[in-house]
mmCIF file of C-alpha atoms and ligand atoms in Angstrom:
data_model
loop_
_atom_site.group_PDB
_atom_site.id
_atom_site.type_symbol
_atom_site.label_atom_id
_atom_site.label_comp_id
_atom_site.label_asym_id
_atom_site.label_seq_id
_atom_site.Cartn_x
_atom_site.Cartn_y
_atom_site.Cartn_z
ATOM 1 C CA UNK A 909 52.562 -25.739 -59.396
ATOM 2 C CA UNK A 910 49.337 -27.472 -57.993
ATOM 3 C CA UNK A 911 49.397 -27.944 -54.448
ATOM 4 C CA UNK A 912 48.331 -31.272 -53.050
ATOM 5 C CA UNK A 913 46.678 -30.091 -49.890
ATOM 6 C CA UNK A 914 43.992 -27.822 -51.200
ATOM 7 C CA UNK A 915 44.170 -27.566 -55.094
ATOM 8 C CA UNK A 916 45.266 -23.806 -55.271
ATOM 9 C CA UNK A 917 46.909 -23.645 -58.749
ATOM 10 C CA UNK A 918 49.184 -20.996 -59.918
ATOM 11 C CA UNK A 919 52.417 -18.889 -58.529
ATOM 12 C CA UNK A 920 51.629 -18.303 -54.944
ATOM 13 C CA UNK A 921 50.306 -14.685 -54.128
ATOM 14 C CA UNK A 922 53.353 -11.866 -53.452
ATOM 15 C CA UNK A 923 51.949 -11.404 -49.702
ATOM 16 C CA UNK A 924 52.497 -15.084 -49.218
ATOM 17 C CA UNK A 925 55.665 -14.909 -50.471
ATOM 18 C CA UNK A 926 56.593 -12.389 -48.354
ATOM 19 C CA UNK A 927 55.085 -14.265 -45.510
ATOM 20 C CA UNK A 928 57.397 -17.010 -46.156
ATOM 21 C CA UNK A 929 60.330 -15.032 -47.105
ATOM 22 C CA UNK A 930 59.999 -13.940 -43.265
ATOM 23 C CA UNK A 931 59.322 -17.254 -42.316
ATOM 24 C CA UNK A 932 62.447 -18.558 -43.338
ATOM 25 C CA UNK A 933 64.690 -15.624 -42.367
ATOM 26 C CA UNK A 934 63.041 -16.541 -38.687
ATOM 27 C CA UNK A 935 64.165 -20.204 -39.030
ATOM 28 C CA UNK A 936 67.435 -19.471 -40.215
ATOM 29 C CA UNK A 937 68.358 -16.593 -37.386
ATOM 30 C CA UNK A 938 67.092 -19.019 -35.182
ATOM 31 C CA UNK A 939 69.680 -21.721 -33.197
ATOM 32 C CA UNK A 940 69.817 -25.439 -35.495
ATOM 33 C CA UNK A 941 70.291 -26.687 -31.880
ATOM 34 C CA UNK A 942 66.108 -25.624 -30.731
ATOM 35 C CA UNK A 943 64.933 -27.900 -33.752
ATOM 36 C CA UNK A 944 67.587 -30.821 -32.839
ATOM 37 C CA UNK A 945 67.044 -33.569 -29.983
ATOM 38 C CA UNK A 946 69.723 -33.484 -27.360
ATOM 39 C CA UNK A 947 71.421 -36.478 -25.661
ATOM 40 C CA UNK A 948 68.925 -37.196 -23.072
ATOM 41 C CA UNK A 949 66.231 -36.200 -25.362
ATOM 42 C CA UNK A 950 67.098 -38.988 -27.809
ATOM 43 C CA UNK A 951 67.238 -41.254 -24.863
ATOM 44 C CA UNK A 952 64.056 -40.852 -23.504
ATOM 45 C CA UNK A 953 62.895 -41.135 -27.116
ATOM 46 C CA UNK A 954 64.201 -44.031 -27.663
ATOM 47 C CA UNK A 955 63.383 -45.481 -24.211
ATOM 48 C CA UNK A 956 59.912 -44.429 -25.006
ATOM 49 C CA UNK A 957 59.448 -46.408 -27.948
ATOM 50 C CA UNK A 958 61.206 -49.901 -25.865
ATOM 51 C CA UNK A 959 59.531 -52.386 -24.142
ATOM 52 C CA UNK A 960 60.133 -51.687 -20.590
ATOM 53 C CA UNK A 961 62.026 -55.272 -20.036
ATOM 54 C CA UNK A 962 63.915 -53.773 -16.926
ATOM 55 C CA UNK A 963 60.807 -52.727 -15.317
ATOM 56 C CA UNK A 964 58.913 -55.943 -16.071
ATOM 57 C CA UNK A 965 61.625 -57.854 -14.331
ATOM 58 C CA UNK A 966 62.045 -55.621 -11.526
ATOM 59 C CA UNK A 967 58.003 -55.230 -10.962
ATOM 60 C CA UNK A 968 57.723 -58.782 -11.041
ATOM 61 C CA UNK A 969 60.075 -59.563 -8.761
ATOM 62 C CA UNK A 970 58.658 -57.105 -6.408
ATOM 63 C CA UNK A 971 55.206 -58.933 -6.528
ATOM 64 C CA UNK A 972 56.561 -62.309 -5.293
ATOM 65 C CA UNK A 973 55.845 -61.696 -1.873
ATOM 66 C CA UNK A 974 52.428 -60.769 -2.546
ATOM 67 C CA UNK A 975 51.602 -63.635 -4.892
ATOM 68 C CA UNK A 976 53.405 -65.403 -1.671
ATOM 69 C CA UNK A 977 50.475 -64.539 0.346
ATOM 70 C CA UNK A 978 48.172 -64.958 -2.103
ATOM 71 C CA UNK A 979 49.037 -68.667 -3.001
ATOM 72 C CA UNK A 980 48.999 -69.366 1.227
ATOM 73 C CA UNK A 981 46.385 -68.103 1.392
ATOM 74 C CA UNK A 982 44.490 -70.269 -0.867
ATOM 75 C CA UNK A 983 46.431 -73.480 -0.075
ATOM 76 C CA UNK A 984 45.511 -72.269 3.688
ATOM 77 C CA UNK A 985 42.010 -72.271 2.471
ATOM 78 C CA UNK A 986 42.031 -75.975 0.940
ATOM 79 C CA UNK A 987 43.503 -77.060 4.013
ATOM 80 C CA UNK A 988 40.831 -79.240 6.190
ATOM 81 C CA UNK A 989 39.412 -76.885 8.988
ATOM 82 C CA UNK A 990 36.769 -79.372 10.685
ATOM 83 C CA UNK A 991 33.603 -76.904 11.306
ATOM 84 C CA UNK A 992 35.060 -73.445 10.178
ATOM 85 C CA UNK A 993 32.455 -71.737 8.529
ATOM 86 C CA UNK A 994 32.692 -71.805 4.661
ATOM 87 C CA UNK A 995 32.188 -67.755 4.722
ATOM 88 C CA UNK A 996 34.880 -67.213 6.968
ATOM 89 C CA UNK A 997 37.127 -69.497 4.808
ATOM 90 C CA UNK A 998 35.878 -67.286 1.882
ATOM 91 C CA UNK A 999 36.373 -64.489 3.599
ATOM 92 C CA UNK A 1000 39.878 -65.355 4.457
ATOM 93 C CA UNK A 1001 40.945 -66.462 1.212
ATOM 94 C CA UNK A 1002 40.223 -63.419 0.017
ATOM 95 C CA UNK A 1003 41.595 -61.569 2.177
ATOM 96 C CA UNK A 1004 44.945 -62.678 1.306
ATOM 97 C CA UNK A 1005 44.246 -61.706 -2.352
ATOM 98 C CA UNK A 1006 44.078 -58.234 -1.220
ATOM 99 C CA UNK A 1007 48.060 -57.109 -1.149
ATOM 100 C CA UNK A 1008 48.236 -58.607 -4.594
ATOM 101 C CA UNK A 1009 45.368 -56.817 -5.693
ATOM 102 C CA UNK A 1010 46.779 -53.293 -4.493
ATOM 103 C CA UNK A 1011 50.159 -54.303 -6.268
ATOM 104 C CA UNK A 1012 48.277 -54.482 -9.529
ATOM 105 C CA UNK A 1013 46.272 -51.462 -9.432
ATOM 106 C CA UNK A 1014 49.266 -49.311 -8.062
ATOM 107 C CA UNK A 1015 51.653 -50.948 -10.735
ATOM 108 C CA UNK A 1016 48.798 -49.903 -13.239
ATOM 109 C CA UNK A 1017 48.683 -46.549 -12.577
ATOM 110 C CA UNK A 1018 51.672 -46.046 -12.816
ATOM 111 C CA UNK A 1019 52.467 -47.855 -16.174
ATOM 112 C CA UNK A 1020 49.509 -45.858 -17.264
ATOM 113 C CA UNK A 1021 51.184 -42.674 -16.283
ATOM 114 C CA UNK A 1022 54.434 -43.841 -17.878
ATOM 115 C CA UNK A 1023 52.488 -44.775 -20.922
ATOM 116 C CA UNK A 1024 50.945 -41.465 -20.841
ATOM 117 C CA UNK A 1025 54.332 -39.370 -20.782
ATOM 118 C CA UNK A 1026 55.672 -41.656 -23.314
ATOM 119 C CA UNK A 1027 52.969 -40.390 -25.904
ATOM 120 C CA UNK A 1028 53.353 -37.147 -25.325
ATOM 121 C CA UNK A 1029 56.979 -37.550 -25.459
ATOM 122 C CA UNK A 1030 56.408 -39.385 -29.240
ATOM 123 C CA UNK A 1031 53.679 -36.521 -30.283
ATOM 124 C CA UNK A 1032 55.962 -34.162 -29.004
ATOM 125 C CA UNK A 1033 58.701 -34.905 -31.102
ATOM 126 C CA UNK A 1034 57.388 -37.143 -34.113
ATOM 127 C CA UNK A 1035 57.318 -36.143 -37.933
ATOM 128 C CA UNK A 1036 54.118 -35.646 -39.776
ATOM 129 C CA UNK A 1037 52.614 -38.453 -41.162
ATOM 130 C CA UNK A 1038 51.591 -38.794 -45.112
ATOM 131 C CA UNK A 1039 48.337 -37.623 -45.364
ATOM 132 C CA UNK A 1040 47.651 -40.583 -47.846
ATOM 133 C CA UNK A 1041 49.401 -43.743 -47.755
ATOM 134 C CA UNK A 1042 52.661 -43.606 -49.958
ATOM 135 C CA UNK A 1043 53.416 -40.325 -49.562
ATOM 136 C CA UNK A 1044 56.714 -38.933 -47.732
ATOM 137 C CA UNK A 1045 56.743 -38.247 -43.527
ATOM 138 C CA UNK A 1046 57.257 -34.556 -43.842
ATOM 139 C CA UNK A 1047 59.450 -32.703 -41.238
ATOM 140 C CA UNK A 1048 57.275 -31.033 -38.336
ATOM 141 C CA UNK A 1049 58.944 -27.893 -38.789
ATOM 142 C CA UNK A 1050 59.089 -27.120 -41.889
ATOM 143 C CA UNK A 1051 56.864 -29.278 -43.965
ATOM 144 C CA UNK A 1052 60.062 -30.762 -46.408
ATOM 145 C CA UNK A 1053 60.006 -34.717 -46.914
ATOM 146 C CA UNK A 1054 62.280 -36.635 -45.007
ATOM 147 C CA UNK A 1055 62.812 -39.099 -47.530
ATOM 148 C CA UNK A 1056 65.333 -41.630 -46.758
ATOM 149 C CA UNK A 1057 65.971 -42.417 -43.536
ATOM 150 C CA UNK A 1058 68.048 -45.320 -42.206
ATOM 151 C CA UNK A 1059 66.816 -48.122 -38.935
ATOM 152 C CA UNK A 1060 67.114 -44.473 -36.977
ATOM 153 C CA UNK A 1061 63.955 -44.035 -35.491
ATOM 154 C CA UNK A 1062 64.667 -39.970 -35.715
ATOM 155 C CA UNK A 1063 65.486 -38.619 -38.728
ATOM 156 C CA UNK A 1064 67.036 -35.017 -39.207
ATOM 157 C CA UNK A 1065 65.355 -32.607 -41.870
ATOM 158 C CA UNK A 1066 67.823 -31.854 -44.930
ATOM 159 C CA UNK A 1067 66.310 -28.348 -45.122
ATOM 160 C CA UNK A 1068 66.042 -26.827 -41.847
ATOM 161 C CA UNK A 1069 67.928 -29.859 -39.971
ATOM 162 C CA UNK A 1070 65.417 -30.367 -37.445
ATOM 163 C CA UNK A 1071 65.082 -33.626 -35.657
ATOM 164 C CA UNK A 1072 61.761 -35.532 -36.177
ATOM 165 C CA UNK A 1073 60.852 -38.902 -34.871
ATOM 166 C CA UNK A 1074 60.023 -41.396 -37.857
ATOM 167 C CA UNK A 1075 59.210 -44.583 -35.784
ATOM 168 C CA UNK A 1076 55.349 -45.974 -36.602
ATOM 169 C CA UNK A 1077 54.625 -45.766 -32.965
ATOM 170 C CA UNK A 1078 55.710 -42.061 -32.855
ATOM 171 C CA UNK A 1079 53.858 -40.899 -36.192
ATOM 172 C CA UNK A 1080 50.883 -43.181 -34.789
ATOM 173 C CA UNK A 1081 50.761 -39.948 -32.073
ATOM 174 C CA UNK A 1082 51.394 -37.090 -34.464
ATOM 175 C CA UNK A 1083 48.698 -34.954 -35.426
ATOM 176 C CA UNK A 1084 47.780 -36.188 -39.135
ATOM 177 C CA UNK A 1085 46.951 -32.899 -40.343
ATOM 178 C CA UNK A 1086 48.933 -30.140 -38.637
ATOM 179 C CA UNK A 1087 48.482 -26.793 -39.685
ATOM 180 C CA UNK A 1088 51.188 -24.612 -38.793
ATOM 181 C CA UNK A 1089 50.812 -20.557 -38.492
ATOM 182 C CA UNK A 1090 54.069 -19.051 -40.951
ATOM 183 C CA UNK A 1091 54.049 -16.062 -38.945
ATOM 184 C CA UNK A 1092 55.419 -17.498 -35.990
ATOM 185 C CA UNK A 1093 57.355 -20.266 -36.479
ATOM 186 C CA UNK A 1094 60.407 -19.072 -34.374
ATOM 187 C CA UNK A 1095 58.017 -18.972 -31.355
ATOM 188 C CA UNK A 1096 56.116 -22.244 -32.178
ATOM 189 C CA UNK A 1097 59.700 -24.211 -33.165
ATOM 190 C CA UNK A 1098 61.261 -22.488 -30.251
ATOM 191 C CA UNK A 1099 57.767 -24.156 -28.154
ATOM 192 C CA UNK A 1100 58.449 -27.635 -29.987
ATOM 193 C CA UNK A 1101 62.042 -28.129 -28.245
ATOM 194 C CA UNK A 1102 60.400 -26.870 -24.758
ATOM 195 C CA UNK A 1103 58.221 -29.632 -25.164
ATOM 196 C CA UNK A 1104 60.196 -32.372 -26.316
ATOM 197 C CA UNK A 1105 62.683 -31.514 -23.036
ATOM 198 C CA UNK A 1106 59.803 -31.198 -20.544
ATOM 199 C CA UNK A 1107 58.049 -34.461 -22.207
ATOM 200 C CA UNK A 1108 61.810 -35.904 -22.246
ATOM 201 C CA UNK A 1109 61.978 -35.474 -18.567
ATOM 202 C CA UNK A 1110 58.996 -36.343 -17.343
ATOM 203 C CA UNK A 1111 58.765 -40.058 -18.807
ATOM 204 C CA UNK A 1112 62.281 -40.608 -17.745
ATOM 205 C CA UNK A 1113 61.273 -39.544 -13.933
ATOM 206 C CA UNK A 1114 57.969 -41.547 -14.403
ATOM 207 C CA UNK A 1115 59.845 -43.976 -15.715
ATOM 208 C CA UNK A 1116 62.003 -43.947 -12.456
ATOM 209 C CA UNK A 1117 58.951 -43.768 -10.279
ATOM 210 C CA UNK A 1118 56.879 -46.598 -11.272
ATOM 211 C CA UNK A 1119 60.057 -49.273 -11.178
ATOM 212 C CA UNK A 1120 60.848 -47.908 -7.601
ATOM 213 C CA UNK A 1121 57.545 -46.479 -6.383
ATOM 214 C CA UNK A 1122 55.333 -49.591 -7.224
ATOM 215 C CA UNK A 1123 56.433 -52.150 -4.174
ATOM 216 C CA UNK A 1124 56.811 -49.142 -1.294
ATOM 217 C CA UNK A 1125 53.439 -47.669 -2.248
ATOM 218 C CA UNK A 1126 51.892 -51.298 -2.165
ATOM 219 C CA UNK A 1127 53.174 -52.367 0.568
ATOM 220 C CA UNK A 1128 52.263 -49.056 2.814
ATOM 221 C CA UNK A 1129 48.715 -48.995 1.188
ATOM 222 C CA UNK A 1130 48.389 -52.799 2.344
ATOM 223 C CA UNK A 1131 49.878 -51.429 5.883
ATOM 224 C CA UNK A 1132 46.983 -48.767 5.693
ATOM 225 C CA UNK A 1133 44.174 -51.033 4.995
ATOM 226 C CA UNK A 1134 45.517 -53.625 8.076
ATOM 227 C CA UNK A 1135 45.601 -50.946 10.217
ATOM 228 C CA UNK A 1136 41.965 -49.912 8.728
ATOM 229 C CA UNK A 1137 40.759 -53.471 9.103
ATOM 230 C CA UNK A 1138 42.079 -53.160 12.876
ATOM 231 C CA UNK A 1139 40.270 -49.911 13.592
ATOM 232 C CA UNK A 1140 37.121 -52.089 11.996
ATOM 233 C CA UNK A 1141 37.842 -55.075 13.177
ATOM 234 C CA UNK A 1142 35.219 -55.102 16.174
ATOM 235 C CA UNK A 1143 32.316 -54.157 13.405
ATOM 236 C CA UNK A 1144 32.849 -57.168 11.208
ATOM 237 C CA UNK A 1145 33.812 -59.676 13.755
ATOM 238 C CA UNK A 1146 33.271 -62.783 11.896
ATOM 239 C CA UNK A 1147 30.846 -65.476 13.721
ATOM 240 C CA UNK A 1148 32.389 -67.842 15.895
ATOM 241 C CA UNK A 1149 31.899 -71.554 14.954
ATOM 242 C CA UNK A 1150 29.094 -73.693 16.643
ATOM 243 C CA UNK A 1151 30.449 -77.068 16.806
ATOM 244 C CA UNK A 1152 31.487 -78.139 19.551
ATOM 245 C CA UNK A 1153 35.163 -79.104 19.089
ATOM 246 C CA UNK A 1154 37.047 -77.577 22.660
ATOM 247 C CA UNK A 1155 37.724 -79.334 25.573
ATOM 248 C CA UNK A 1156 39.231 -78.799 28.858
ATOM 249 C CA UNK A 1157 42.701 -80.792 29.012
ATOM 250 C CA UNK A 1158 45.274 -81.051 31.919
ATOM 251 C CA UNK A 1159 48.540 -80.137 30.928
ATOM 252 C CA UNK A 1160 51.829 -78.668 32.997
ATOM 253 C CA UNK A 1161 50.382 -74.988 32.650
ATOM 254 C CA UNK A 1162 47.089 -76.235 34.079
ATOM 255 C CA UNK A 1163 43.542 -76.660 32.708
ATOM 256 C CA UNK A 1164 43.532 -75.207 29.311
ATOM 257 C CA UNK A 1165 41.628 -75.166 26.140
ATOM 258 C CA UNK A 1166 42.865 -77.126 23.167
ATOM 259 C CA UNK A 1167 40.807 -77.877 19.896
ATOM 260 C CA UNK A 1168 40.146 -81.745 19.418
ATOM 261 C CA UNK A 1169 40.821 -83.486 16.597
ATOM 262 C CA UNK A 1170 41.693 -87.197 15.884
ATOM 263 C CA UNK A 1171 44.805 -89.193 13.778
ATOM 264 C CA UNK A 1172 44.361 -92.281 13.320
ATOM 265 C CA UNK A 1173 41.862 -92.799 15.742
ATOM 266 C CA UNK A 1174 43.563 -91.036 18.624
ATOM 267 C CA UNK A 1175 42.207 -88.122 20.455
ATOM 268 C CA UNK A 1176 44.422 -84.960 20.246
ATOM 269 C CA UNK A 1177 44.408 -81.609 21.281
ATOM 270 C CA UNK A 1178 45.644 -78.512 19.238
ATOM 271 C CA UNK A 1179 46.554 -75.280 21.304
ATOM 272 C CA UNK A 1180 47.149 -73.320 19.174
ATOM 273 C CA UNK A 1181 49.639 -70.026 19.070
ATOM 274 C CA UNK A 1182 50.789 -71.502 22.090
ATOM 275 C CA UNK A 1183 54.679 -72.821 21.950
ATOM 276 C CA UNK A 1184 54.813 -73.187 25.658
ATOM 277 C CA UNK A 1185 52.149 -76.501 25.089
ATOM 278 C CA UNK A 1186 52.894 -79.363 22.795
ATOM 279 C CA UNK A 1187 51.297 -79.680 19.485
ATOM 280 C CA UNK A 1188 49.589 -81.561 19.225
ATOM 281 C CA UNK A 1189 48.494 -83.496 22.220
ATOM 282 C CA UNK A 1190 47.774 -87.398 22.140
ATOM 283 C CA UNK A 1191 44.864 -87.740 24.542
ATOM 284 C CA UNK A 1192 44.017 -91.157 25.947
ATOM 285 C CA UNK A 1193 40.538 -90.722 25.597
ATOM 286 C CA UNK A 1194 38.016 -88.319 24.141
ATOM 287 C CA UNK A 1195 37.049 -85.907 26.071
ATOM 288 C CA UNK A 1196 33.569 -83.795 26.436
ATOM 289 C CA UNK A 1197 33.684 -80.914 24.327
ATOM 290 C CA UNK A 1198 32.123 -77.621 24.030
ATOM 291 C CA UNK A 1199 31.521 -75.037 21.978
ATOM 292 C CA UNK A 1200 33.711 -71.613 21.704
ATOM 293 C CA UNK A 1201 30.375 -69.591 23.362
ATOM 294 C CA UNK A 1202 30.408 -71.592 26.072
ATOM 295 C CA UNK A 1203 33.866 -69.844 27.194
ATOM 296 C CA UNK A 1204 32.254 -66.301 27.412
ATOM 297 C CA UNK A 1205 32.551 -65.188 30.826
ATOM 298 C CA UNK A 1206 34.853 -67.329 32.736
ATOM 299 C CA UNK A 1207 38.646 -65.751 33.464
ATOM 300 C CA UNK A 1208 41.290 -66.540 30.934
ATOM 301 C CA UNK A 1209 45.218 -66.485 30.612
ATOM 302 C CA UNK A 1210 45.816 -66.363 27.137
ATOM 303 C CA UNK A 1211 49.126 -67.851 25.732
ATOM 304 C CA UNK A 1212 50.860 -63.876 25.425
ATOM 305 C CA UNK A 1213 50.238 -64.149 29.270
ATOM 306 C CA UNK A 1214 47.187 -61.453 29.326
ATOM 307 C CA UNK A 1215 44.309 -62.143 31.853
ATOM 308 C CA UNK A 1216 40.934 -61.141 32.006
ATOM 309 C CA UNK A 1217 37.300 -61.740 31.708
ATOM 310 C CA UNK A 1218 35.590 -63.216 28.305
ATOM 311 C CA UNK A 1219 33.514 -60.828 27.042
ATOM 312 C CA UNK A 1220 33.436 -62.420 23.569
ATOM 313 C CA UNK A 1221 34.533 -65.058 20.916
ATOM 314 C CA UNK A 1222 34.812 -63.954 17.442
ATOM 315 C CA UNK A 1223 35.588 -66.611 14.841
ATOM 316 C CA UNK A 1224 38.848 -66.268 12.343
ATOM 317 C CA UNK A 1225 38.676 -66.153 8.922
ATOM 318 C CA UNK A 1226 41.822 -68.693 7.911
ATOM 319 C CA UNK A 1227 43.399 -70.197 11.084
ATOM 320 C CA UNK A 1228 40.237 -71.618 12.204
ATOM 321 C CA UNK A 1229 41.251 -70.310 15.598
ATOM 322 C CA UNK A 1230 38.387 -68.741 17.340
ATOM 323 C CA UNK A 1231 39.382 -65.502 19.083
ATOM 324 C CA UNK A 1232 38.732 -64.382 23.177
ATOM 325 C CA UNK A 1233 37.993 -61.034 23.762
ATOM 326 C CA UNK A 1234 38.732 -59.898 27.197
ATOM 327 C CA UNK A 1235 36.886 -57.160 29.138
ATOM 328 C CA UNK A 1236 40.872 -55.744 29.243
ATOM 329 C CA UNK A 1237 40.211 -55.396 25.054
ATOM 330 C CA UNK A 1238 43.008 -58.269 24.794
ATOM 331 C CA UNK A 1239 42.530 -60.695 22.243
ATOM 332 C CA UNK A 1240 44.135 -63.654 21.383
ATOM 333 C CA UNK A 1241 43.502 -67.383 20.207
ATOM 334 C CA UNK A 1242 41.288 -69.321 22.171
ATOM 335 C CA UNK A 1243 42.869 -73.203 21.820
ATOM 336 C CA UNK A 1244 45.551 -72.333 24.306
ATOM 337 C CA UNK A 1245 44.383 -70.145 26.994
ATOM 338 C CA UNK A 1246 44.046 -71.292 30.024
ATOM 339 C CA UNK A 1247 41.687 -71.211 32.569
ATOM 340 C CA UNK A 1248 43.151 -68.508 35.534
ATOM 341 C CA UNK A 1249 41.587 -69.982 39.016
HETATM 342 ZN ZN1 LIG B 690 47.415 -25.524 -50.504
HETATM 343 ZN ZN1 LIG B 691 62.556 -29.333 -41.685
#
């Protein structure tokens, strides 16, 4: 008998034998059931070696709202904004992006983690692969070939009837070359079926967790970066626009500010957030307009009825709305506020 693995020729030695004889007694005493997969075992295996087609469908449902934003946000962007600076159209494009962005990297993470379990799941519980190509899958047990096996991606051992995963992708994880210590192969199968179960387990619940985790998480880590963004807000105030494109107009809440545009020729006058004022505003003629600075420190009622000094105009990064800041830390859109006499 020459053995393939290292050459050794002849009977084996009687210590080995008696090494082996042990071995086997061991195996034998010991429960079929440690060296088999159980129910939820064979599940997760075969889960694990699925395309996650649930998931994909779920996850990508969950990212419609975000893609929502992001798609507004550009079309928002393309939109004709006479004299918004380009940055703080760039700026505002982007910003929409963001949401879809987190979804991404959360929903990555998490596959990743999934992906990881899976693995260890597949090493866990695979065969051993041929050492050269064309020789048998050998059990991970005990070493026998598991010859014929059906479309079953785990095969059971016709020795020691131990359950080994056969699949490509699950040999593709196995240790090539694992050497296995005869003197304790009750502990080390009895360690193989605590891993499987533990490995089982954990890509099932991480599994679970990225399919309902991914949305949630994204949406409260967008919720945490808008309230960031609001605690920052007054450090990156974007630059107000210089053109002059305001003007004073009469209307039945008094004198307030609208934005001036023109259709067709005719004057009109945007205000805005402002429902209480129409919108637009035909104008009969064109009147003298002004840029947003010129606002800053004359007494305002903006259109959520707060009141207060101008102590600043800070420039938005979609709407094209410039914003008032009032001394009372109120802000809101400058085309309709009005002036408070
Ligand atoms: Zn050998
Ligand atoms: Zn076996």
């Amino acid at each position: 008998m020459r053995c393939r693995s290292c050459g050794y020729e002849g009977p084996p030695r009687p210590e080995v034998l008696e090494r082996l004889r042990i071995a086997q007694g061991e195996l034998s005493r010991l429960d079929q059931r440690t060296r088999q997969l159980d129910a939820s075992a064979q599940a997760a295996i075969v889960r694990a070696l699925r395309t996650r087609w649930g998931a994909i469908v779920v996850l990508s449902l969950g990212v419609l709202p975000f893609v929502a934003l992001a798609v507004a946000g550009v079309a928002e962007g393309f939109e004709e904004h006479p004299g918004l600076p380009l940055a703080n159209r760039i700026i505002g494009v982007s910003l929409t992006w963001v949401p879809l962005l987190v979804y991404a990297c959360v929903g990555g993470i998490l596959a990743a983690f999934v992906g990881r379990a899976r693995r260890r799941l597949l090493a866990a519980s695979a065969a051993i692969p041929p050492e050269r190509p064309g020789e048998p899958v050998t059990c991970a047990v005990c070493g026998a070939s598991l010859a014929s096996f059906g479309t079953s991606p785990i095969a059971r051992c016709g020795y020691c009837a131990a359950d080994n995963v056969v699949h490509p992708a699950a040999l593709r994880q196995a240790a090539t070359a694992r050497s296995f210590d005869i003197d304790s192969i009750g502990a080390t199968t009895a360690l193989r079926a605590r891993e499987v179960v533990s490995a089982a387990s954990h890509a099932s619940a991480m599994g679970v967790a990225s399919v309902v985790g991914t949305p949630p998480v994204s949406f409260f880590a967008v919720l945490a970066l808008l309230l960031f963004a609001k605690a920052v807000e007054p450090y990156i105030a974007l630059a107000a626009s210089p053109t002059p494109r305001y003007a004073w107009v009469a209307t039945k809440r008094g004198k307030c500010v609208g934005l001036i545009g023109e259709r067709d020729g005719v004057p009109q006058a945007h205000f805005g957030g402002n429902d209480k004022l129409p919108n637009p505003m035909t104008l009969d003629t064109l009147p003298p307009r002004f840029a947003p600075s010129a606002i800053v420190g004359r007494t305002m009622r903006l259109a959520n009825g707060k009141r207060g000094r101008v102590v600043g105009v800070t420039g938005a990064p979609v709407t094209n709305r410039e914003q008032l800041v009032l001394d009372s830390g109120a802000h809101g859109d400058l085309p309709g506020a009005c002036a408070e006499e």
